[in-house]
XYZ file of N, CA, C and O in Angstrom:
560
model
N 76.762 18.754 61.334
C 76.252 19.392 60.043
C 76.417 20.885 60.308
O 75.847 21.309 61.362
N 76.530 21.752 59.289
C 76.257 23.306 59.464
C 75.359 23.616 58.503
O 75.423 23.249 57.662
N 74.509 24.255 58.861
C 73.539 25.026 58.145
C 73.699 26.230 58.045
O 73.712 27.287 59.418
N 73.536 27.121 56.606
C 74.000 28.282 56.825
C 72.745 28.973 56.086
O 72.142 28.455 55.004
N 72.179 30.002 56.159
C 71.291 30.792 55.644
C 71.440 32.066 55.323
O 72.350 32.948 55.884
N 71.561 32.331 53.687
C 71.949 33.623 53.295
C 70.537 34.032 52.484
O 69.910 33.523 51.991
N 70.369 35.495 52.499
C 69.459 36.185 51.620
C 69.877 37.316 51.372
O 70.822 38.101 52.397
N 69.640 38.120 50.072
C 69.936 39.342 49.542
C 68.822 39.783 48.938
O 67.973 39.053 48.577
N 68.431 41.364 49.100
C 67.364 41.913 48.563
C 66.225 41.928 49.491
O 66.580 41.690 50.844
N 65.154 42.137 49.188
C 63.899 42.300 50.219
C 63.087 41.133 50.216
O 62.105 41.161 49.328
N 63.275 40.444 51.183
C 62.530 39.288 51.254
C 62.024 39.301 52.619
O 61.186 38.138 52.798
N 61.718 40.435 53.309
C 61.093 40.212 54.621
C 59.708 39.611 54.392
O 59.040 39.105 55.202
N 58.975 40.128 53.429
C 57.628 39.978 53.226
C 56.954 39.003 52.491
O 55.975 38.611 52.122
N 58.005 38.091 51.868
C 57.843 36.970 51.033
C 57.435 35.837 51.857
O 57.967 35.449 52.959
N 56.215 35.121 51.393
C 55.578 34.058 52.339
C 56.348 33.028 52.227
O 55.930 31.981 51.379
N 57.367 32.759 52.914
C 58.087 31.479 52.767
C 57.602 30.562 53.336
O 57.792 29.023 53.208
N 56.904 30.722 54.593
C 56.038 29.437 55.104
C 54.840 28.888 54.341
O 54.253 27.898 54.690
N 54.378 29.638 53.348
C 53.406 29.100 52.477
C 53.376 28.039 51.682
O 54.830 28.221 50.963
N 52.597 27.055 51.104
C 52.779 26.590 49.937
C 52.679 27.007 48.948
O 51.752 28.079 48.655
N 52.840 27.056 47.806
C 54.155 25.877 47.308
C 55.870 26.231 47.557
O 56.694 25.378 47.824
N 55.963 27.499 48.454
C 57.345 27.876 48.852
C 57.918 27.054 49.660
O 58.982 26.657 49.657
N 57.130 26.464 50.632
C 57.615 25.579 51.749
C 57.857 24.255 51.138
O 58.969 23.795 51.467
N 56.863 23.764 50.231
C 57.149 22.530 49.763
C 58.761 22.170 49.045
O 59.129 21.486 49.136
N 58.615 23.364 48.213
C 60.246 23.492 47.443
C 61.460 23.410 48.531
O 62.263 22.578 48.017
N 61.560 24.191 49.193
C 62.608 24.046 50.217
C 62.331 22.879 50.944
O 63.703 22.369 51.509
N 61.458 22.350 51.511
C 61.658 21.340 52.636
C 62.223 19.895 51.481
O 62.625 19.332 51.850
N 61.576 19.862 50.207
C 62.014 18.693 49.524
C 63.704 18.964 49.444
O 64.529 17.815 49.523
N 63.978 19.978 48.900
C 65.391 20.016 48.271
C 66.351 19.835 49.620
O 67.489 19.288 49.616
N 65.930 20.581 50.805
C 66.684 20.450 52.176
C 66.825 19.216 52.542
O 67.881 18.575 53.268
N 65.370 18.499 52.196
C 65.643 16.924 52.941
C 66.468 16.117 52.031
O 67.197 15.468 52.742
N 66.567 16.259 50.843
C 67.541 15.699 50.315
C 68.959 15.916 50.444
O 69.803 15.014 50.777
N 69.257 17.254 50.711
C 70.413 17.753 51.161
C 71.094 17.109 52.503
O 72.175 16.587 52.394
N 70.132 17.179 53.409
C 70.347 16.497 54.620
C 70.787 14.931 54.766
O 71.465 14.393 55.369
N 69.930 14.542 53.786
C 69.978 12.748 53.431
C 71.239 12.378 52.805
O 72.013 11.524 53.164
N 71.785 13.345 51.685
C 73.084 12.871 51.326
C 73.915 13.697 51.969
O 75.417 13.714 51.098
N 73.985 14.480 52.845
C 75.232 15.151 53.053
C 75.653 14.894 54.796
O 74.312 15.260 55.793
N 76.258 14.213 55.366
C 76.547 13.811 56.839
C 77.881 14.599 57.465
O 79.176 14.401 56.597
N 77.913 15.433 57.955
C 78.892 15.880 58.887
C 79.634 16.933 57.964
O 80.478 17.517 58.134
N 78.986 17.490 56.959
C 79.308 18.637 55.966
C 78.589 19.807 56.177
O 77.707 19.964 57.259
N 78.481 20.634 55.286
C 77.490 22.044 55.076
C 76.573 22.155 54.158
O 76.836 21.527 53.022
N 75.462 22.424 54.607
C 74.390 22.894 53.677
C 73.924 24.469 53.859
O 74.078 24.642 54.976
N 73.765 24.881 52.691
C 73.276 26.381 52.652
C 72.238 26.624 51.868
O 72.284 25.950 50.734
N 71.316 27.290 52.429
C 70.025 27.651 51.798
C 70.021 29.051 51.546
O 70.627 30.033 52.581
N 69.673 29.714 50.404
C 69.457 31.227 50.377
C 68.861 31.188 49.461
O 67.742 30.956 48.758
N 68.496 32.854 49.323
C 67.557 33.398 48.402
C 67.967 34.860 48.322
O 68.490 35.421 48.690
N 67.653 35.335 47.064
C 67.744 36.585 46.523
C 67.094 37.523 45.529
O 66.396 36.480 44.817
N 66.509 38.339 45.832
C 65.531 38.833 44.636
C 66.379 39.528 43.762
O 67.247 40.627 44.020
N 65.836 39.402 42.354
C 66.468 40.233 41.310
C 65.182 41.198 40.919
O 64.566 40.724 40.089
N 65.686 42.518 41.225
C 64.537 43.388 40.894
C 64.513 43.702 39.334
O 63.479 43.902 38.913
N 65.721 43.448 38.994
C 65.681 43.804 36.979
C 65.033 42.673 36.626
O 64.429 43.057 35.564
N 65.080 41.605 37.277
C 64.271 40.465 36.320
C 63.110 39.889 37.027
O 62.314 39.091 36.388
N 62.802 40.751 38.077
C 61.320 40.424 38.582
C 61.231 38.899 39.012
O 60.110 38.257 38.954
N 62.446 38.306 39.673
C 62.601 37.038 39.727
C 62.741 36.763 41.509
O 63.867 37.616 41.513
N 62.653 35.699 42.018
C 63.334 35.461 43.366
C 64.099 34.030 43.226
O 63.601 33.013 42.481
N 65.371 34.283 43.381
C 66.474 33.104 43.041
C 66.578 32.395 44.390
O 66.967 33.234 45.262
N 66.412 31.051 44.773
C 66.633 30.526 45.687
C 67.376 29.098 45.518
O 67.454 28.576 44.262
N 68.443 28.641 46.495
C 69.153 27.678 46.394
C 69.228 26.732 47.384
O 68.998 27.380 48.820
N 69.601 25.589 47.420
C 70.014 24.782 48.599
C 71.350 24.253 47.956
O 71.249 23.468 46.975
N 72.592 24.556 48.768
C 73.816 23.989 48.444
C 74.497 23.027 49.402
O 74.205 23.269 50.526
N 74.680 21.907 49.109
C 75.383 20.993 50.090
C 76.689 20.507 49.615
O 77.338 20.645 48.562
N 77.797 20.002 50.611
C 79.006 19.681 50.365
C 78.930 18.131 50.704
O 79.838 17.660 51.000
N 78.078 17.568 50.213
C 77.847 16.039 50.542
C 78.540 15.417 49.017
O 79.503 15.751 48.671
N 78.014 14.222 49.020
C 78.879 13.433 48.005
C 78.518 13.765 46.559
O 79.175 13.279 45.850
N 77.758 14.408 46.141
C 77.420 14.866 44.995
C 76.756 13.863 43.969
O 76.409 12.949 44.501
N 76.467 14.132 42.739
C 75.669 13.323 41.633
C 76.789 13.163 40.628
O 77.387 14.074 40.238
N 77.028 11.871 40.367
C 77.740 11.541 38.947
C 77.177 12.468 37.954
O 75.986 12.364 37.707
N 78.290 12.557 37.094
C 78.137 13.420 36.154
C 76.794 12.577 34.997
O 76.241 13.199 34.287
N 77.229 11.351 34.940
C 76.433 10.599 33.993
C 74.665 10.746 34.478
O 73.690 10.243 33.913
N 74.248 11.206 35.576
C 73.188 11.224 36.363
C 72.395 12.546 36.497
O 71.340 12.586 36.733
N 73.119 13.542 36.191
C 72.719 14.857 36.324
C 71.525 15.098 35.615
O 70.554 15.881 35.994
N 71.450 14.670 34.069
C 70.406 14.889 33.392
C 68.997 14.272 33.822
O 68.079 14.325 33.094
N 68.971 13.178 34.471
C 67.917 12.250 34.937
C 67.380 12.863 36.401
O 66.253 12.188 36.656
N 68.154 13.695 37.194
C 67.555 13.842 38.528
C 66.082 14.294 38.716
O 65.503 14.208 39.528
N 65.596 15.255 37.543
C 64.397 15.630 37.720
C 63.267 14.837 37.084
O 62.051 14.919 36.704
N 63.811 13.547 36.630
C 62.839 12.736 36.085
C 62.118 11.958 36.750
O 62.511 11.447 37.827
N 60.842 11.521 36.722
C 59.996 10.809 37.490
C 60.341 9.389 37.669
O 61.041 8.936 36.466
N 60.546 8.574 38.836
C 60.770 7.439 39.172
C 62.453 7.147 38.884
O 63.001 6.312 39.225
N 63.066 8.424 38.969
C 64.386 8.509 39.125
C 64.963 8.622 40.443
O 64.708 9.284 41.220
N 65.810 7.292 40.755
C 66.234 7.008 42.274
C 67.748 7.010 42.588
O 68.290 6.806 41.556
N 67.970 7.009 43.723
C 69.504 6.758 44.092
C 69.705 5.282 43.706
O 69.104 4.717 43.975
N 70.758 5.170 43.270
C 71.194 3.718 42.482
C 71.633 2.957 43.984
O 71.209 1.711 44.007
N 71.828 3.705 44.939
C 72.091 2.944 46.429
C 70.759 2.616 47.069
O 71.047 2.017 48.193
N 69.735 2.845 46.369
C 68.483 2.847 46.854
C 68.222 3.454 48.427
O 68.039 2.380 49.514
N 68.109 4.641 48.492
C 68.017 5.014 49.972
C 66.383 5.038 50.299
O 66.215 5.621 51.547
N 65.255 4.512 49.631
C 64.292 4.179 49.849
C 63.392 5.173 49.418
O 62.222 5.165 49.778
N 64.036 6.192 48.389
C 63.054 7.242 47.970
C 62.138 6.728 46.929
O 62.418 5.388 45.872
N 61.109 7.213 46.216
C 60.187 6.672 45.402
C 60.690 7.557 43.838
O 60.143 6.997 42.740
N 61.489 8.250 43.922
C 62.094 9.030 42.738
C 60.829 10.122 42.138
O 60.856 10.223 41.127
N 60.055 10.530 42.972
C 59.248 11.642 42.817
C 59.209 13.023 43.254
O 58.636 13.928 42.517
N 60.271 13.127 44.124
C 60.416 14.346 44.859
C 60.820 15.497 43.864
O 60.290 16.286 43.758
N 62.068 15.286 43.350
C 62.482 16.160 42.463
C 62.026 16.231 41.135
O 61.761 17.503 40.767
N 60.933 15.502 40.717
C 60.058 15.522 39.237
C 58.903 16.470 39.754
O 58.608 17.259 39.196
N 58.557 16.543 41.247
C 57.251 17.076 41.214
C 57.722 18.380 41.868
O 57.008 19.688 41.292
N 59.030 18.806 42.496
C 59.696 20.101 42.648
C 59.742 21.002 41.192
O 59.482 22.032 41.095
N 59.883 20.094 40.039
C 60.329 20.674 39.010
C 58.946 21.096 38.367
O 58.698 22.188 37.822
N 58.137 20.316 38.562
C 56.695 20.746 37.893
C 56.053 21.844 38.911
O 55.477 22.405 37.839
N 56.359 21.987 40.060
C 55.499 22.988 40.775
C 56.433 24.198 40.381
O 55.821 25.257 40.033
N 57.699 24.320 40.294
C 58.498 25.566 39.838
C 58.051 25.892 38.450
O 57.764 27.017 38.291
N 58.002 25.021 37.407
C 57.688 25.396 36.303
C 55.985 25.852 35.948
O 55.879 26.791 35.132
N 55.182 25.135 36.985
C 53.801 25.620 36.633
C 53.441 27.088 37.305
O 52.604 27.871 36.986
N 54.578 27.556 38.123
C 54.542 29.044 38.516
C 55.478 29.810 37.917
O 55.816 30.924 37.988
N 55.657 29.343 36.621
C 56.469 30.234 35.665
C 58.123 30.313 35.842
O 58.812 31.231 35.430
N 58.563 29.581 36.872
C 60.054 29.307 37.049
C 60.852 28.309 36.594
O 60.430 27.969 35.407
N 62.063 28.390 36.614
C 63.204 27.341 36.327
C 63.877 26.817 37.407
O 64.009 27.600 38.508
N 64.371 25.569 37.116
C 65.198 24.780 38.173
C 66.178 24.375 37.468
O 66.010 23.658 36.405
N 67.521 24.173 38.333
C 68.639 23.559 37.686
C 69.484 22.981 38.651
O 69.197 23.283 39.946
N 70.404 21.992 38.498
C 71.402 21.342 39.532
C 72.716 21.687 38.777
O 72.926 21.349 37.735
N 73.524 21.925 39.429
C 74.973 21.883 39.358
C 75.435 20.906 40.450
O 75.052 20.976 41.673
N 76.597 19.918 40.114
C 77.025 19.136 41.033
C 78.549 18.520 40.700
O 78.734 18.352 39.353
N 79.271 18.241 41.622
C 80.367 17.688 41.327
C 80.643 16.283 42.130
O 80.531 16.428 43.439
N 80.619 15.189 41.498
C 80.830 13.752 42.462
C 81.908 14.061 43.421
O 83.025 14.283 43.091
N 81.539 13.814 44.569
C 82.654 13.793 45.680
C 82.745 15.231 46.348
O 83.095 15.069 47.269
N 82.074 16.111 45.923
C 82.091 17.669 46.331
C 80.638 18.372 46.855
O 80.758 19.107 47.557
N 79.694 17.774 46.349
C 78.428 18.408 46.560
C 77.738 19.037 45.537
O 78.065 18.819 44.022
N 76.372 19.309 45.505
C 75.544 19.766 44.509
C 74.902 20.899 45.012
O 74.562 21.287 46.188
N 74.380 21.856 44.034
C 73.700 23.117 44.338
C 72.386 23.017 43.269
O 72.409 22.633 42.212
N 71.099 22.935 44.137
C 69.794 23.091 43.473
C 69.269 24.724 43.322
O 69.281 24.894 44.559
N 69.038 24.952 42.166
C 68.595 26.275 42.337
C 67.499 26.510 41.536
O 67.237 26.048 40.570
N 66.500 27.392 42.058
C 65.203 27.623 41.260
C 64.903 28.958 41.028
O 65.494 29.669 42.417
N 64.292 29.733 40.002
C 63.778 31.203 40.468
C 62.195 30.781 40.299
O 61.875 29.989 39.428
N 61.561 31.822 40.627
C 60.169 32.105 40.442
C 59.716 33.494 40.274
O 60.565 34.376 40.973
N 59.190 33.785 39.399
C 58.705 35.557 39.191
C 58.289 35.914 40.350
O 57.425 35.018 41.143
N 58.558 37.000 41.023
C 58.140 37.477 42.302
C 56.482 37.441 42.412
O 56.117 36.860 43.322
N 55.710 37.887 41.380
C 54.241 37.951 41.300
C 53.647 36.204 41.538
O 52.860 36.302 42.007
N 54.143 35.578 40.618
C 53.840 34.132 40.859
C 54.117 33.321 42.101
O 53.072 32.664 42.346
N 55.054 33.724 42.761
C 55.449 33.350 43.987
C 54.542 33.888 44.949
O 53.837 32.937 45.757
N 54.148 34.973 45.045
C 53.437 35.890 45.977
C 51.733 35.182 45.665
O 51.211 34.785 46.726
N 51.576 35.285 44.565
C 50.146 35.020 44.328
C 49.904 33.622 44.772
O 48.689 33.240 44.868
N 50.712 32.474 44.422
C 50.501 31.019 44.716
C 50.095 30.882 46.093
O 49.505 30.435 46.799
N 51.074 31.883 47.073
C 50.908 31.712 48.704
C 49.535 32.451 48.983
O 48.897 32.094 49.816
N 49.286 33.662 48.045
C 47.896 34.101 48.540
C 46.619 33.294 48.352
O 45.642 33.256 49.059
N 46.636 32.547 47.168
C 45.598 31.693 46.511
C 45.527 30.559 47.537
O 44.693 30.140 48.179
N 46.538 29.773 48.065
C 46.499 28.870 49.178
C 46.020 29.442 50.376
O 45.361 28.301 50.928
N 46.005 30.395 50.703
C 45.617 30.837 52.087
C 44.679 31.664 52.160
O 44.317 32.529 53.113
N 43.840 32.024 51.152
C 42.741 32.383 51.023
C 42.827 34.282 50.991
O 41.939 34.849 51.868
N 44.076 34.686 50.663
C 44.465 35.962 50.854
C 45.273 36.476 52.333
O 45.615 37.189 52.259
N 45.723 35.364 52.947
C 46.215 35.704 54.307
C 47.760 35.015 53.951
O 47.904 34.083 53.652
N 48.746 36.015 53.832
C 49.869 35.855 53.725
C 50.955 35.795 54.918
O 51.793 35.633 55.088
N 50.017 35.912 56.173
C 51.076 35.745 57.158
C 51.440 34.697 57.621
O 50.784 33.558 57.530
N 52.684 34.510 58.277
C 53.196 33.254 58.244
C 52.783 32.632 59.640
O 52.172 33.209 60.516
């Protein structure tokens, strides 16, 4: 498996190791690893100064999601039909966390070719959540 990390913009001071930021990437990356064997996973982030958002993504070249299931992946209790042991809560929680911080999440996928999960967080909300979590200390 090949992992690629990409970033654009000023992300050096962003608290990536802090919750909820870490949780979002952990969940999406864990899913990508589970459904991608011997292919490529790319994680990335970019700051849009014009929109004041941080855009983050996890892209894999795994098996992808069937078209009839795309609209359900963020639903609670929605699991893989091949039952890989998940509870069907991870992506639903990811969506709730992103939306609770004023962001948006989406997925694009082509069955047999892979998926891209992308979320945005307002810069202020992402940084404030990390500061609140650690009592004002955003050091990694």
